[in-house]
Coordinates of C-alpha atoms in Angstrom, one line a residue:
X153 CA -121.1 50.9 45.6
X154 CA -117.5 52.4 44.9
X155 CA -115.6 50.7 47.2
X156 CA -116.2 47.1 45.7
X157 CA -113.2 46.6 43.1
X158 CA -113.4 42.9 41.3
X159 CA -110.0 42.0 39.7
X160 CA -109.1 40.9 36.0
X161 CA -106.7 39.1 34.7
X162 CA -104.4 41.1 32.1
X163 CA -100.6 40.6 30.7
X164 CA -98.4 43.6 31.3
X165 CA -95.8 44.9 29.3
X166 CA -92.9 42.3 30.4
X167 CA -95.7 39.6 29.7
X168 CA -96.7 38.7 33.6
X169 CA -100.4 38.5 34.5
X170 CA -101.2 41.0 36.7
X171 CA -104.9 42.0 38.3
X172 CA -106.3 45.1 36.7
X173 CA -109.8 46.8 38.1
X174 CA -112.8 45.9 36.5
X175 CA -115.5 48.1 38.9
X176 CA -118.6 47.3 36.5
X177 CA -118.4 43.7 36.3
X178 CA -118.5 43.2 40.5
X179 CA -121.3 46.0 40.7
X180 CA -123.6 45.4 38.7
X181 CA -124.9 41.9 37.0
X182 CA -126.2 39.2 37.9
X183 CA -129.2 38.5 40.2
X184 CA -126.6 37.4 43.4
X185 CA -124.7 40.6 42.8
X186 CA -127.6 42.7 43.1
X187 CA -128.7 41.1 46.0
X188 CA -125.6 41.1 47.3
X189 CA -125.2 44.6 46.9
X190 CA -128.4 45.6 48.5
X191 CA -127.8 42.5 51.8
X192 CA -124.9 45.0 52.0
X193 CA -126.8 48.1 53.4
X194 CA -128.8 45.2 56.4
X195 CA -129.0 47.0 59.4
X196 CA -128.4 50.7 58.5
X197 CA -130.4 53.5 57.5
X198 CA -130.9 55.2 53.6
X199 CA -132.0 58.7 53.8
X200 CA -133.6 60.9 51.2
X201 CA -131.7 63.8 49.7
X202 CA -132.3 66.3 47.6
X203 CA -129.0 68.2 47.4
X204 CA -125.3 67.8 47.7
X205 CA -125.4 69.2 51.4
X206 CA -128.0 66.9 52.4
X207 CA -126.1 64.4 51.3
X208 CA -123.0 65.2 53.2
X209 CA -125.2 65.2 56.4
X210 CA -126.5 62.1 55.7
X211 CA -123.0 60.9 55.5
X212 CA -121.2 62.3 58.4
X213 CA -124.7 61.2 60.8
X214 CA -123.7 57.1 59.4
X215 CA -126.0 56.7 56.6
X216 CA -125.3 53.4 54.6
X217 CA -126.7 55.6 51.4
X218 CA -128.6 58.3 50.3
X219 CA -131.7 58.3 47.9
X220 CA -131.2 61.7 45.7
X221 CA -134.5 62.8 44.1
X222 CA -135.7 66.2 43.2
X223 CA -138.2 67.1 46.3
X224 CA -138.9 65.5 49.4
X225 CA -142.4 62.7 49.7
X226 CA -143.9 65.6 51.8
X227 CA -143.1 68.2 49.2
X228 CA -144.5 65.8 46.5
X229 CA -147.3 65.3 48.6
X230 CA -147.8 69.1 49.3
X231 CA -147.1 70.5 45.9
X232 CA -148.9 68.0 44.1
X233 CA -148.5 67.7 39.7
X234 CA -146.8 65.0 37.9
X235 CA -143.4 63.9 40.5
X236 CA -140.6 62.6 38.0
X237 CA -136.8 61.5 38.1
X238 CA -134.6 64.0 40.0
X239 CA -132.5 66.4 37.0
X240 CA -128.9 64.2 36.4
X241 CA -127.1 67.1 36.6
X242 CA -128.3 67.1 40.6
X243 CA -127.9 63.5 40.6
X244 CA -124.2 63.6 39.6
X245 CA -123.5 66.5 42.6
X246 CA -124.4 64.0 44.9
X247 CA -122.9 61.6 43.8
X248 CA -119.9 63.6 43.8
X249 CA -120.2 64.8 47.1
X250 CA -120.2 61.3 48.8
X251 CA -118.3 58.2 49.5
X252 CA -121.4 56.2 50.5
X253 CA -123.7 54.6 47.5
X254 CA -126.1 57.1 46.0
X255 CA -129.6 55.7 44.8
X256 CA -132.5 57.4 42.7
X257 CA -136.0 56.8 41.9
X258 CA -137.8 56.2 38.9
X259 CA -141.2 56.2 38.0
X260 CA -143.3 52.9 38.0
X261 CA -143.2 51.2 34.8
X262 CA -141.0 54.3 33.4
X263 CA -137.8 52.2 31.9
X264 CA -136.6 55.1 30.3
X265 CA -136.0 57.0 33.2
X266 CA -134.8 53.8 34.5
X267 CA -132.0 53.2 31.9
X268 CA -131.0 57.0 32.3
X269 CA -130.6 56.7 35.5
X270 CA -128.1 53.2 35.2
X271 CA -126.3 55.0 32.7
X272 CA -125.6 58.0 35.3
X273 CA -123.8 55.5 37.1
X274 CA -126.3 55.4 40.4
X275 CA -125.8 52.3 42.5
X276 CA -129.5 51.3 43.2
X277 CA -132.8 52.4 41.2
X278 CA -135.9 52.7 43.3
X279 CA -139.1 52.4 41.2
X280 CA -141.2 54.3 43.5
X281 CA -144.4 54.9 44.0
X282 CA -144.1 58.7 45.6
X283 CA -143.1 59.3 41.9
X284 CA -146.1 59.6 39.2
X285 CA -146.5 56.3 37.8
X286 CA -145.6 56.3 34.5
X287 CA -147.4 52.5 32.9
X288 CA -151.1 51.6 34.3
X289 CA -150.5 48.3 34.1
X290 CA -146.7 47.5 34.3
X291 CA -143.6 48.0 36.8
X292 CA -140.8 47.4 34.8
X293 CA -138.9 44.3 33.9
X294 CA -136.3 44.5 36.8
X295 CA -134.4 41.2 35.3
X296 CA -133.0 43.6 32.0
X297 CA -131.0 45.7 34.0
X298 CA -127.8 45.3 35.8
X299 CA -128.5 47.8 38.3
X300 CA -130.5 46.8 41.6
X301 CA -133.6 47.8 42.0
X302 CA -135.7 48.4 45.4
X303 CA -139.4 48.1 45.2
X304 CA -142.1 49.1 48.1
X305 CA -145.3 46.4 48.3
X306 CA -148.1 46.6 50.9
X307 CA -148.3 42.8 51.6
X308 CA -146.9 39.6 50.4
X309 CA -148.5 39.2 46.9
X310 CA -147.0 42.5 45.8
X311 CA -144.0 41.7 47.3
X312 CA -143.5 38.4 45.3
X313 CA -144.5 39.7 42.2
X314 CA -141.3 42.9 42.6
X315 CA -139.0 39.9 43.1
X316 CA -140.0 37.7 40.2
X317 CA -139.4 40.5 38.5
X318 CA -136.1 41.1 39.8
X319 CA -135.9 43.5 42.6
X320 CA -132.8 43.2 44.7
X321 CA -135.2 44.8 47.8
X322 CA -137.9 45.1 49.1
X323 CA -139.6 47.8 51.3
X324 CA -142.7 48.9 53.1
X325 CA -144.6 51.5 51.2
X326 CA -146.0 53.0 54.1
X327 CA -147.2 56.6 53.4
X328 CA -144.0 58.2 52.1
X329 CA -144.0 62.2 53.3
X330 CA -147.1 62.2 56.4
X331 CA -144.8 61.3 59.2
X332 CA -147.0 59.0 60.7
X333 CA -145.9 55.5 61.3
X334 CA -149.0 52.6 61.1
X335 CA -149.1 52.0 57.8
X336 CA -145.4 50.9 57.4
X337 CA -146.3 48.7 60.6
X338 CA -149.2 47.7 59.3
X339 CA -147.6 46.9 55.8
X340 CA -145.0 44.8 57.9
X341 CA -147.4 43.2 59.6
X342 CA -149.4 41.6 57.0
X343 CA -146.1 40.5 55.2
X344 CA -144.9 38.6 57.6
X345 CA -147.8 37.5 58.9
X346 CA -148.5 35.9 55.1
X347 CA -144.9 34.6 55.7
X348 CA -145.6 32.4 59.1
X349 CA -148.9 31.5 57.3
X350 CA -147.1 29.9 54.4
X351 CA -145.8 27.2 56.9
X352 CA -149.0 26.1 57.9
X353 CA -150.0 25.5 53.5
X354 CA -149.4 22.6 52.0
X355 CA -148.1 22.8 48.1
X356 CA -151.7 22.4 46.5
X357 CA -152.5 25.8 48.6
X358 CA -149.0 27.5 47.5
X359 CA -149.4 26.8 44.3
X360 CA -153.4 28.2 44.3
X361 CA -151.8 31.4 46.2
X362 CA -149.3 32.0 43.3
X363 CA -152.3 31.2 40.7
X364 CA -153.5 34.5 43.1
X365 CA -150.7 36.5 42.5
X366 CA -150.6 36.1 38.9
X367 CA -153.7 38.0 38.5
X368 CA -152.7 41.4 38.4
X369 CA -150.7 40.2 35.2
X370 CA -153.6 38.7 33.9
X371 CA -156.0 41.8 34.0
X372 CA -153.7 44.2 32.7
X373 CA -152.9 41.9 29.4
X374 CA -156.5 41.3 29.5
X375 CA -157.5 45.2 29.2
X376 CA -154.6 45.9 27.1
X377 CA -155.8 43.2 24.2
X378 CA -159.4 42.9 25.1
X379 CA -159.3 39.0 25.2
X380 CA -159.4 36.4 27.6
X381 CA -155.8 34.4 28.6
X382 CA -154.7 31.3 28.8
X383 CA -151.6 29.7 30.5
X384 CA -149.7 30.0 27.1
X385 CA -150.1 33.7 27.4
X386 CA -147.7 36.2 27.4
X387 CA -148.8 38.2 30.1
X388 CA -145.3 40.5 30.8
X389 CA -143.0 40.7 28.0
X390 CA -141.9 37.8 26.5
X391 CA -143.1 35.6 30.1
X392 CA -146.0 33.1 29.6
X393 CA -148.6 33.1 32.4
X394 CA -148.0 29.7 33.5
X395 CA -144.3 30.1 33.8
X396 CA -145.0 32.9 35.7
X397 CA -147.2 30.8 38.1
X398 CA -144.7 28.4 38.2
X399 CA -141.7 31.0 39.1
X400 CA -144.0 32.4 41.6
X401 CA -144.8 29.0 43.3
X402 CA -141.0 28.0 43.7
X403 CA -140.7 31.9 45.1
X404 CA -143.4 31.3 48.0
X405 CA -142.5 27.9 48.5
X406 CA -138.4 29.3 49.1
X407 CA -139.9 31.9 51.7
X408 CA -142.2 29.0 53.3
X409 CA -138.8 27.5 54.5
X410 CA -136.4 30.6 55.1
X411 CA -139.8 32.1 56.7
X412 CA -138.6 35.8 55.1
X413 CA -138.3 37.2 52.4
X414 CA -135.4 36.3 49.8
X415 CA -134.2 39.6 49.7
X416 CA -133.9 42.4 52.3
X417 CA -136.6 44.2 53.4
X418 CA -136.3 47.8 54.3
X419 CA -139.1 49.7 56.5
X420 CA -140.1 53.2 54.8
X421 CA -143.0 55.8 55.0
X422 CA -144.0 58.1 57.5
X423 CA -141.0 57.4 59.9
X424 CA -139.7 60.4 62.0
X425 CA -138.7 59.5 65.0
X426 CA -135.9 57.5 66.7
X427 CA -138.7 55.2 68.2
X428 CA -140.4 54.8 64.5
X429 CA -137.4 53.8 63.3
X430 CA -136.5 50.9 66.3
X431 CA -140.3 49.6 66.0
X432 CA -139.9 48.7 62.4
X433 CA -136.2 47.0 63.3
X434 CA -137.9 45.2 66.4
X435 CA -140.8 44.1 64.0
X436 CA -138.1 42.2 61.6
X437 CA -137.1 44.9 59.2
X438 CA -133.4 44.8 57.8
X439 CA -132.9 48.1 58.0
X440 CA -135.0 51.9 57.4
X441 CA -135.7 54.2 55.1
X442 CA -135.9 57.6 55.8
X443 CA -137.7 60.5 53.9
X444 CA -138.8 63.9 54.9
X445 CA -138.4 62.5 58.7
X446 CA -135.2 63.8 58.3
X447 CA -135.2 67.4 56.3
X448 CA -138.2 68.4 57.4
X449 CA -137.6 68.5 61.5
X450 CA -136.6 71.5 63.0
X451 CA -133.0 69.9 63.6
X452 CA -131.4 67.7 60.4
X453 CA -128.7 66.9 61.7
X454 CA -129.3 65.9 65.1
X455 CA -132.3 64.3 64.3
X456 CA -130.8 62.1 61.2
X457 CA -127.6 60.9 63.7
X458 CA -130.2 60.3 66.5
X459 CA -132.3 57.8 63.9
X460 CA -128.7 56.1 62.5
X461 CA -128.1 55.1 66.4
X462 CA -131.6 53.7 66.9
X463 CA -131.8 51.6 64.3
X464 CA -128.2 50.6 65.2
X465 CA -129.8 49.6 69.1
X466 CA -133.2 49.2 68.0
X467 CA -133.7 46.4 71.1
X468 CA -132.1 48.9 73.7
X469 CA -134.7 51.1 74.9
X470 CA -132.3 53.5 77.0
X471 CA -129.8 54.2 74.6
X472 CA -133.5 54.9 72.2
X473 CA -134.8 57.1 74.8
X474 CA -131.8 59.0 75.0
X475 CA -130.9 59.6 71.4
X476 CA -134.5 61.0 71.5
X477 CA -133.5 63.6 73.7
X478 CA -134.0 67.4 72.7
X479 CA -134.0 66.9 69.1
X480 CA -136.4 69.6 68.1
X481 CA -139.7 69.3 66.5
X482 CA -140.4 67.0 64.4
X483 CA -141.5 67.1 60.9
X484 CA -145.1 67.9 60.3
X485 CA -147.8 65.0 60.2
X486 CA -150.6 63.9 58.9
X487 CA -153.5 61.7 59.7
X488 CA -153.7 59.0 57.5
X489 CA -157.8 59.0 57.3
X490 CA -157.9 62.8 55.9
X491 CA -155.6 62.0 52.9
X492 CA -157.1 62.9 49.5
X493 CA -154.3 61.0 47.8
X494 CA -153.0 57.6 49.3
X495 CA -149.4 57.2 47.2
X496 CA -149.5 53.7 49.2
X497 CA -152.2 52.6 46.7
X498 CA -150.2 53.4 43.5
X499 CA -148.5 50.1 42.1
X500 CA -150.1 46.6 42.4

């Protein structure tokens, strides 16, 4: 985010106030600036990049930012092994090659990588799940960072439980690197259909449905001490597991009256297309990410321009159909029944 500059207060030589730069303090912080900074990219499109001329193309086609990591999800996919933060030093080329903000991912429950990666100076951590997970029980404690975080969930419980830990966004997981499209629809669907559903609960109901959602905190402390929990249980860090329910209730009982999310949500995973990318907007996505869509069709450039427009007139189906015209083959796909390893089902 390097075109944000907050203003400080400092006495100059002939002892005037005058406003000096203070970039850090407006970037990162608190949870409105994260979200803030993430409500910023609404309506565009982030595209993966692996290298400082991917980046520049992602760029010049009108990409809001670019998500640097070390291979592409279909590479990932395809090459299989443990898939880890992208190398700094490649980090810090893109991020020098670009004006727009410059995200990376980490591995799921891997705060080390995480706090590398803030103190690189990136503008928005994805813990991912197309990376190896790193904790088989945890995602990390988004709250002890001042970066934003984005976090992909399958339906509404793991949605909530990204934002009470802190994400900044939210996004379909999809299945990052097939280029096939139904399970970030169907992701989106059962979100926001758990979202109109809501309206219809009374509190007694939200508040069982956040005693729900809690669970997945309450089996992991369970199998890591080998003892039953009560609600004066620290079940995540310091966090007791009624609080927890408690925070969790107020969260779903906010999205029962917004009827979204509180924070952005993103479509990603298997999109390729101009089309793929205008269903998700016209199904109530914010905006789109983009992974090996892009870098793995027969035309980058074209292709990643013609998906920045769609999303841009996602409810106009001629300029769609146009912007779809003669952009080459698309990247490989994959049917979503003859995967051996779903990276959808890696988080919870």
């Amino acid at each position: 985010m390097r075109s944000l500059y907050p203003l400080s207060e400092t006495l100059n030589r002939g002892g005037f106030m005058t406003k000096e730069l203070d970039l850090k303090q407006l970037r990162h912080g608190t949870e409105l600036l994260k979200r803030g900074f993430a409500k910023m990219q609404k309506g565009g499109v982030i595209m993966d990049v692996t290298n400082a001329e991917q980046a520049k193309i992602a760029e010049e086609a009108g990409a809001v930012a670019v998500m640097a990591l070390e291979r592409v999800p279909a590479d990932i996919r395809a090459q299989g092994g443990v898939a880890r933060m992208a190398d700094p030093a490649k980090i810090q080329e893109i991020m020098d090659a670009v004006t727009i903000p410059v995200m990376a991912k980490c591995r799921i429950g891997h705060f080390a990588e995480a706090q590398a990666l803030e103190a690189l100076g990136v503008d928005m951590l994805d813990e991912s799940e197309v990376l190896t997970p790193a904790d088989p029980f945890y995602h990390i404690d988004k709250r002890g960072f001042t970066i934003p975080f984005v976090c992909g969930c399958r339906n509404l419980g793991e949605a909530v439980r990204r934002i009470w830990e802190g994400a900044a966004m939210i996004r379909t997981k999809g299945e990052a690197g097939t280029g096939n499209i139904i399970e970030a629809i169907r992701h989106q669907r059962i979100v926001d259909g758990s979202i109109k559903h809501l309206k219809l609960m009374e509190d007694a109901d939200i508040y069982l449905l956040a005693e729900e959602y809690t669970q997945s905190y309450v089996k992991a402390t369970e199998e890591i001490t080998g003892r039953e929990v009560d609600v004066n249980t620290p079940v995540f860090g310091k966090y007791l597991l009624d609080d927890i329910k408690q925070d969790i209730f107020e969260i779903l009982k906010e999205i029962k009256e917004i009827q979204r999310l509180p924070v952005v949500n993103f479509a990603a995973g298997g999109i390729a297309t101009p089309a793929d990318a205008a269903i998700m907007m016209q199904l109530g996505s914010d905006g789109v990410f983009v992974g090996s869509g892009i870098f793995k069709s027969s035309n980058p450039t074209k292709r990643a321009k013609a998906i920045v427009d769609a999303v841009a007139n996602y409810d106009k189906p001629e300029v769609i159909a146009e912007v779809s015209k003669n952009l080459g083959d698309a990247m490989p796909s994959q049917e979503i029944d003859k995967l051996d390893v779903r990276l959808q089902e890696r988080g919870w």
